[in-house]
Coordinates of C-alpha atoms and ligand atoms in Angstrom, one line a residue:
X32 CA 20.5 52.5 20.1
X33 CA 20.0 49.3 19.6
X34 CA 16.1 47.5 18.9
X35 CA 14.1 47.1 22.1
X36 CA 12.2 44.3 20.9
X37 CA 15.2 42.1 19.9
X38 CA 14.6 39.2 22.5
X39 CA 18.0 38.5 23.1
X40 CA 16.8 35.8 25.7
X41 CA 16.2 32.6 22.8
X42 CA 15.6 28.8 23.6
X43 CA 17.8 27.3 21.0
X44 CA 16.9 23.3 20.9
X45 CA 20.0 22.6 22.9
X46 CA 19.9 25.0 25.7
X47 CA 15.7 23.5 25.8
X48 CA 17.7 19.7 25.8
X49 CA 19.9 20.8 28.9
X50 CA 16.7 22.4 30.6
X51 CA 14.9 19.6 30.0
X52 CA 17.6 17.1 31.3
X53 CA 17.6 19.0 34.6
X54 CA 14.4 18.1 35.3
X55 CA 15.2 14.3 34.6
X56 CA 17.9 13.8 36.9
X57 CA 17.6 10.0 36.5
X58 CA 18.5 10.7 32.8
X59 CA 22.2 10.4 32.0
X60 CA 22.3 12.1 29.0
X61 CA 22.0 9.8 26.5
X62 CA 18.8 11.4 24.9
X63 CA 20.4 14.3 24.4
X64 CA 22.9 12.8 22.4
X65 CA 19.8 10.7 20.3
X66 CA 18.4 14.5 19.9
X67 CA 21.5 16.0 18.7
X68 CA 22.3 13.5 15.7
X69 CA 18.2 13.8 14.8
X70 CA 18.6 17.4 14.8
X71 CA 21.5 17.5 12.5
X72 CA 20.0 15.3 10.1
X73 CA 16.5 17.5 10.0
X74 CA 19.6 20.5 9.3
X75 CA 21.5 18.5 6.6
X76 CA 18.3 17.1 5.2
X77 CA 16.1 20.5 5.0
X78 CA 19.8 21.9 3.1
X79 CA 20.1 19.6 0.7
X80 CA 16.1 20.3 -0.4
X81 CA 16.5 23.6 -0.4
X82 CA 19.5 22.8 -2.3
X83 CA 17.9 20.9 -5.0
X84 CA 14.6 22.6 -5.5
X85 CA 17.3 25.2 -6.7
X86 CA 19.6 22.6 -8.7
X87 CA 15.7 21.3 -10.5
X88 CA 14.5 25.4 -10.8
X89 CA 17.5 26.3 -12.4
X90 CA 17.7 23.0 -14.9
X91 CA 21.4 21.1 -13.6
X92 CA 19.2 17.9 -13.1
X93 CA 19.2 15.0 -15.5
X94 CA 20.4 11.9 -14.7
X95 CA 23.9 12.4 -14.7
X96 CA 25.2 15.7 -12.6
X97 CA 27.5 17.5 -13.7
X98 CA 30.3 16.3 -12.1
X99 CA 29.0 12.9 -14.0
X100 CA 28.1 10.8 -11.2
X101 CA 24.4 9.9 -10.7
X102 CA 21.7 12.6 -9.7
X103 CA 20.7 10.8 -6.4
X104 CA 16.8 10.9 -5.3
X105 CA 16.5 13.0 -2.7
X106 CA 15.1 10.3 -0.7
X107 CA 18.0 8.1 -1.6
X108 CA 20.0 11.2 -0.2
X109 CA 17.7 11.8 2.7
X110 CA 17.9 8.2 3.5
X111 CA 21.7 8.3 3.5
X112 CA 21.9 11.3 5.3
X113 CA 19.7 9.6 8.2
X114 CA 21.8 6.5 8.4
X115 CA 24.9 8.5 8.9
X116 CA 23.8 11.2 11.4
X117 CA 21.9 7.7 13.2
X118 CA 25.7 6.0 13.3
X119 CA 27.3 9.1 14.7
X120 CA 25.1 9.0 17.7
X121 CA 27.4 6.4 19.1
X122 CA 24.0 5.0 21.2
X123 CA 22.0 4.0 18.4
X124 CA 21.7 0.7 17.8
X125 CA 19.3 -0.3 15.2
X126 CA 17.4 1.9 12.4
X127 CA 14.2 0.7 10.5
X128 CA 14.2 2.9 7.7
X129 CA 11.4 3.6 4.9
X130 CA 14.1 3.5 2.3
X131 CA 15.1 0.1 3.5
X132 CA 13.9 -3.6 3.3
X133 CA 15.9 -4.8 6.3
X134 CA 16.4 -2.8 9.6
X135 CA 19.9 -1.4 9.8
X136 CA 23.0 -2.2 12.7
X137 CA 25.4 -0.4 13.9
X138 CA 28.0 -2.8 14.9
X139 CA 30.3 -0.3 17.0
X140 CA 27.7 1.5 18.8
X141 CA 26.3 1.2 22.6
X142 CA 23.2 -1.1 22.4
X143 CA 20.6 1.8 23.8
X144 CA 18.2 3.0 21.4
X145 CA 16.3 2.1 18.0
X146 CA 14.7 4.5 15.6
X147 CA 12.3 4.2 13.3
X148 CA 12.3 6.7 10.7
X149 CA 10.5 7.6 6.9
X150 CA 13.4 10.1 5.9
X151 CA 11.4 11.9 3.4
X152 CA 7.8 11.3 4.0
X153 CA 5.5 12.7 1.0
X154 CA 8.5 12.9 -1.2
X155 CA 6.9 12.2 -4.1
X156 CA 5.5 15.9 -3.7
X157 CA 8.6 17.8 -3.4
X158 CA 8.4 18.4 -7.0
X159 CA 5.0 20.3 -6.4
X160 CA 6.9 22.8 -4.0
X161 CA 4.6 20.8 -1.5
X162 CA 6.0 20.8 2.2
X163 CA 7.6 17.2 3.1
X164 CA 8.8 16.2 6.1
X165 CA 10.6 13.0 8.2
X166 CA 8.9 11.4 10.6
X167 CA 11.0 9.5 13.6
X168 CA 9.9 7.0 16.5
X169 CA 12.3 6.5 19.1
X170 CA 12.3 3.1 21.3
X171 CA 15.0 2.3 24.1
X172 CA 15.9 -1.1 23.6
X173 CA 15.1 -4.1 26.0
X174 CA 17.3 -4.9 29.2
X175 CA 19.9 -6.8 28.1
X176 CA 19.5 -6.4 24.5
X177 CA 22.5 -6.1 22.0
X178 CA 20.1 -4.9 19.3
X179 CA 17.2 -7.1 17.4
X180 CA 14.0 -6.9 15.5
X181 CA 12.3 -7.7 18.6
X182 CA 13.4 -3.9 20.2
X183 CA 11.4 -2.4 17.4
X184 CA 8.6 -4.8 16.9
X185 CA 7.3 -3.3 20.0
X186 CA 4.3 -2.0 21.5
X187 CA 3.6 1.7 20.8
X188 CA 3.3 3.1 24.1
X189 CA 6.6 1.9 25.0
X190 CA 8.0 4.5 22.9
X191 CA 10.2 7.2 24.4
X192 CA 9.7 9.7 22.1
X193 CA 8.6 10.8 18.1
X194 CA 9.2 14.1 16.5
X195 CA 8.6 15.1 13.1
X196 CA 10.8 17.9 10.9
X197 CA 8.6 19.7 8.5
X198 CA 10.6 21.0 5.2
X199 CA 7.9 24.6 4.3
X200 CA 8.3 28.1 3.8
X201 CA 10.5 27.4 6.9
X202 CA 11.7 24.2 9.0
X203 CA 9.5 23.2 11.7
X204 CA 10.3 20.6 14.3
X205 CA 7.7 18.9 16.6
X206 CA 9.2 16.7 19.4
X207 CA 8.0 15.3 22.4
X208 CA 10.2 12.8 24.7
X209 CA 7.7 11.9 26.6
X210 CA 6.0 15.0 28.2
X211 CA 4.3 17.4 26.7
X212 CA 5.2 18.3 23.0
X213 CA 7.4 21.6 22.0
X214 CA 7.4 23.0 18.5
X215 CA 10.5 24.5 16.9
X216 CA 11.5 26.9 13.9
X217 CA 14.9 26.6 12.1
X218 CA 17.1 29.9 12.1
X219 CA 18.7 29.2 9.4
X220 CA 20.9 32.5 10.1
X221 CA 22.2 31.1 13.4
X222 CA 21.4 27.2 12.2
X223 CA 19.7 26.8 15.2
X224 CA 16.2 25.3 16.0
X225 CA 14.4 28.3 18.3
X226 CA 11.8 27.6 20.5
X227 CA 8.4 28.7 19.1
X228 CA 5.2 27.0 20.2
X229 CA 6.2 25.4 23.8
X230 CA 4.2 23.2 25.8
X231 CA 1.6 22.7 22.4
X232 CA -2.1 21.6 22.8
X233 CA -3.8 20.6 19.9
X234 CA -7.5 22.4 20.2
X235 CA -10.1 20.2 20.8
X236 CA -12.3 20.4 17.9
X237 CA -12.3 22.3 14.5
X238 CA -14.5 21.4 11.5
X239 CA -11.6 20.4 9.3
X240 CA -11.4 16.8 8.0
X241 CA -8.9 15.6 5.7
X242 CA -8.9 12.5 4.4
X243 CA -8.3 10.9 0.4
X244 CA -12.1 11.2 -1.3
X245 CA -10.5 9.5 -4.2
X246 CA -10.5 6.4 -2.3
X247 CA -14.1 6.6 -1.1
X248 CA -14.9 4.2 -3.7
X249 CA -13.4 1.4 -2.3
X250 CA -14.3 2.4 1.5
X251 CA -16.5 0.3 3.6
X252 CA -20.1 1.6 3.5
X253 CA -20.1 2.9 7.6
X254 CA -16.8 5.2 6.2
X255 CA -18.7 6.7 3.6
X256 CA -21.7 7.3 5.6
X257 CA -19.2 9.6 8.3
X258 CA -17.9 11.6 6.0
X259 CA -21.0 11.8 4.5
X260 CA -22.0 12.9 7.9
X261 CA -19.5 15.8 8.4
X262 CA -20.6 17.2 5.2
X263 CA -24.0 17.8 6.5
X264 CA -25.1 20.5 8.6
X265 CA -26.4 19.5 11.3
X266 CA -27.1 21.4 15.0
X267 CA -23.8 19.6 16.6
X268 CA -21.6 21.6 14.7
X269 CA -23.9 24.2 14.9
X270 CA -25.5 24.0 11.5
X271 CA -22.2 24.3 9.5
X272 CA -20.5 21.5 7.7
X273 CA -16.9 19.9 8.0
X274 CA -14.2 22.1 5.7
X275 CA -12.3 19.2 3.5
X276 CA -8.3 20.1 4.1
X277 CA -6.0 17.2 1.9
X278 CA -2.3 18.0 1.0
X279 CA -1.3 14.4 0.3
X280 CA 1.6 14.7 3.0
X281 CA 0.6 13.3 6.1
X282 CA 3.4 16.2 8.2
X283 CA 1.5 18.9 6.7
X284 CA -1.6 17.6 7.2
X285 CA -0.9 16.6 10.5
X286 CA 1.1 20.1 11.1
X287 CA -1.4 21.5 10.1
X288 CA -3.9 19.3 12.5
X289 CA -1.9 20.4 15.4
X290 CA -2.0 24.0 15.1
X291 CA -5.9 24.4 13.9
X292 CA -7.4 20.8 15.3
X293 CA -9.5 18.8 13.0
X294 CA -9.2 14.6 11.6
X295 CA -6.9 13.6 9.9
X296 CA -7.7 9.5 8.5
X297 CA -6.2 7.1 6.2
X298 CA -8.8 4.5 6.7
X299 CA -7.9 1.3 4.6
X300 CA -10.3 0.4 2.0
X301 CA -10.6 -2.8 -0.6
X302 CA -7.3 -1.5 -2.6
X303 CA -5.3 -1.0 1.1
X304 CA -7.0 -3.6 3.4
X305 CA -4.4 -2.8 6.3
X306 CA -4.2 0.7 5.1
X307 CA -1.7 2.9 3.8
X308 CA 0.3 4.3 6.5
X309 CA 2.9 2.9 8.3
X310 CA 2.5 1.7 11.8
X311 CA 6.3 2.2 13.3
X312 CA 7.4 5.3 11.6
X313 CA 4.3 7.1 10.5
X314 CA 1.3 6.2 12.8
X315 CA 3.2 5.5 15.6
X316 CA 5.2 8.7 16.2
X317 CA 2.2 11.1 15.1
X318 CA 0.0 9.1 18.0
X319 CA 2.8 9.6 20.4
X320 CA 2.7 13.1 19.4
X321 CA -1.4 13.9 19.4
X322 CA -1.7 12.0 22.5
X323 CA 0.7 14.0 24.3
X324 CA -0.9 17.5 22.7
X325 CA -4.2 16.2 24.4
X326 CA -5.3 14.9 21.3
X327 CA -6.6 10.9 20.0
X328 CA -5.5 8.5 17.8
X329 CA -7.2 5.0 16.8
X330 CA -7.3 2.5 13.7
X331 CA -10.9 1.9 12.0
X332 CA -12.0 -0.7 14.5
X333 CA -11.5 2.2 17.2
X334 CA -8.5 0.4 18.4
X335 CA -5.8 3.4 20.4
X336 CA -2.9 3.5 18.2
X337 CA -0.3 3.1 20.7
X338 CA -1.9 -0.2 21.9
X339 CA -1.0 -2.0 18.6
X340 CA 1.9 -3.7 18.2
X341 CA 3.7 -4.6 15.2
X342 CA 4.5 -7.4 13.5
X343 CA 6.5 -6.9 10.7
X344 CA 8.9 -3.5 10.3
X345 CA 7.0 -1.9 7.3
X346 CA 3.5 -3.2 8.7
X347 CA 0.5 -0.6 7.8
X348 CA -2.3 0.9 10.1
X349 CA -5.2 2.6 9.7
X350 CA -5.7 5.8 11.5
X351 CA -8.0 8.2 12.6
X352 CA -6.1 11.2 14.5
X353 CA -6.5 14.8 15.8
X354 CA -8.7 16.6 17.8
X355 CA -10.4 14.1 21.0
X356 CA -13.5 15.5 19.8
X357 CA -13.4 15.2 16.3
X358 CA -11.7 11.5 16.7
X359 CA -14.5 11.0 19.4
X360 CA -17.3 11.8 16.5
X361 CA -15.7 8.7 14.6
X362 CA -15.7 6.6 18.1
X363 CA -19.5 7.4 18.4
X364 CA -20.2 6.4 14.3
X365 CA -18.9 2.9 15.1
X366 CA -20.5 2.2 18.4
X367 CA -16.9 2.5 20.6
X368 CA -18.4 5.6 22.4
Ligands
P6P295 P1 -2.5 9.3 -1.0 C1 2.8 10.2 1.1 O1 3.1 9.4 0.0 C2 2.1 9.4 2.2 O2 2.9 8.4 2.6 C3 1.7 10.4 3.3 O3 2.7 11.4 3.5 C4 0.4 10.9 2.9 O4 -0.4 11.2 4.0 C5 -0.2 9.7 2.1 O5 0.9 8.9 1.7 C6 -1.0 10.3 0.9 O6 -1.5 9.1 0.2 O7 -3.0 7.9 -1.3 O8 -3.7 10.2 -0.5 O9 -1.7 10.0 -2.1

């Protein structure tokens, strides 16, 4: 007799892409072919960490492998493994990359989309067994464009979608093309992403900040004071004080964000005066993302996020993101609430 409770009915992420395209009927398809190269790179790329957490447990590392050609950084490898599954798409046109100076052209594809990508964000972590993750913005490029800088110096709410793959205790995938955002676990059995938290609100409020102390040194004074401030008790959180939650990798912080609530901030300080994060593959796509789980996300002058625009590829931001109430708190310290 065979288990009751095996739900036999699963949302795979393709079957969720086809659903999902039936209720665009304007859309011809072409997302679904961005979706499926992005998810085989979250695949290859969550493999070949799995892959060489084992390879540095068990000692093979070392410079040279040992089939004597050079042990690649897994970003390196990420990076590559990006690139690839990008050019495959056949539709997309131009990649900025973390990994790279100069944004990247695919001669032979259709001139449609641009990415923006950070293929391993938080790698320097991995080492740690800390969860890492990549973190992709996706732009459609201008009417009449063959692919330029220009289609990905854009503004952020022109973006058409962001999603983040988070490498844990399992693979986690967080998308949103433009609607509401749908979570996603990696079966690595069927090598399939499943459908697990649809339709995903981030709460509203929870007294978790996380943010780098270490840098409080070189913070402007009104930044000190406001975390100052959600350290004390006080009757608006109803006597308790803020919980301090830092990994040092902004997807499982911000994974983290999504599923409890809380603020998340890289403010910049003396050391970063633009900040540490980057605006088009880092800030950008988590806004897109917050925004559309009901959430906020602003730089230190209270500006939205997705109303910057940037000027250079790698530009920084900084940001202040999470829960509307929590980012509201910050709003109402510097006078923009
Ligand atoms: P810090 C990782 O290097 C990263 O780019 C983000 O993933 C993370 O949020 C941030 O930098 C951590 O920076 O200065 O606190 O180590």
């Amino acid at each position: 007799k065979v288990d009751e409770s095996i739900n036999t009915d699963i949302i795979t992420l393709p079957r969720f892409i086809i659903e999902s395209q039936k209720q665009h009927p304007k859309a011809k398809g072409d997302f679904s072919l961005v979706l499926n190269a992005l998810q085989f790179a979250f695949k290859f790329i969550s493999q070949t960490i799995r892959k060489a957490e084992l390879v540095n447990l068990i000692g093979l590392t070392g410079d040279i492998n040992s089939t004597g050609d050079q042990q690649k950084k897994l970003d390196v490898l990420g990076d590559e493994i990006f690139i690839n599954a990008m050019k495959s798409s056949s539709i997309v046109k131009i990649l900025v990359s973390e990994e790279q100076e100069n944004l990247i052209y695919f001669d032979e594809n259709e001139p449609k989309y641009a990415i923006c990508c950070d293929p391993i964000d938080g790698s320097s972590n991995l080492d740690a067994g800390v969860s890492v993750g990549t973190i992709v913005s996706i732009f459609r490029l201008l009417p009449n464009s063959d692919g330029s800088t220009t289609d990905v110096l854009r503004c952020g709410k022109e973006m058409v979608g962001a999603c983040y793959a988070m490498y844990g205790s399992s693979t986690h995938l967080m998308l949103c093309m433009g609607d509401e955002i749908d979570g996603f676990t990696l079966d690595n059995n069927l090598g399939e992403f499943i459908l697990t938290y649809p339709n995903l609100k981030i709460p509203s409020h929870n007294l978790i900040y996380s943010i780098n102390e270490g840098n409080s040194y070189y913070w402007d004074d009104s930044i000190v004071t406001f975390v100052q401030k959600l350290k004390t008790p006080d009757q608006e959180t109803g006597g308790k004080p803020f919980s301090s939650r830092y990994i040092g990798s902004m997807v499982a912080d911000m994974h983290r964000t999504f599923l409890y609530g809380g603020l998340f901030a890289y403010p910049s300080d003396r050391k970063n005066p633009n900040g540490k994060l980057r605006l088009l593959y880092e800030a950008f796509p988590m806004a897109f993302l917050v925004e559309h789980a009901g959430g906020k996300a602003v730089n230190d002058q209270g500006v939205r996020i997705l109303d910057l625009q940037a000027e250079h590829i790698h530009d920084k931001s900084s940001i202040w993101i999470g829960s509307a109430d929590d980012v509201d708190k910050y709003l109402k310290h510097i006078g923009k609430l």
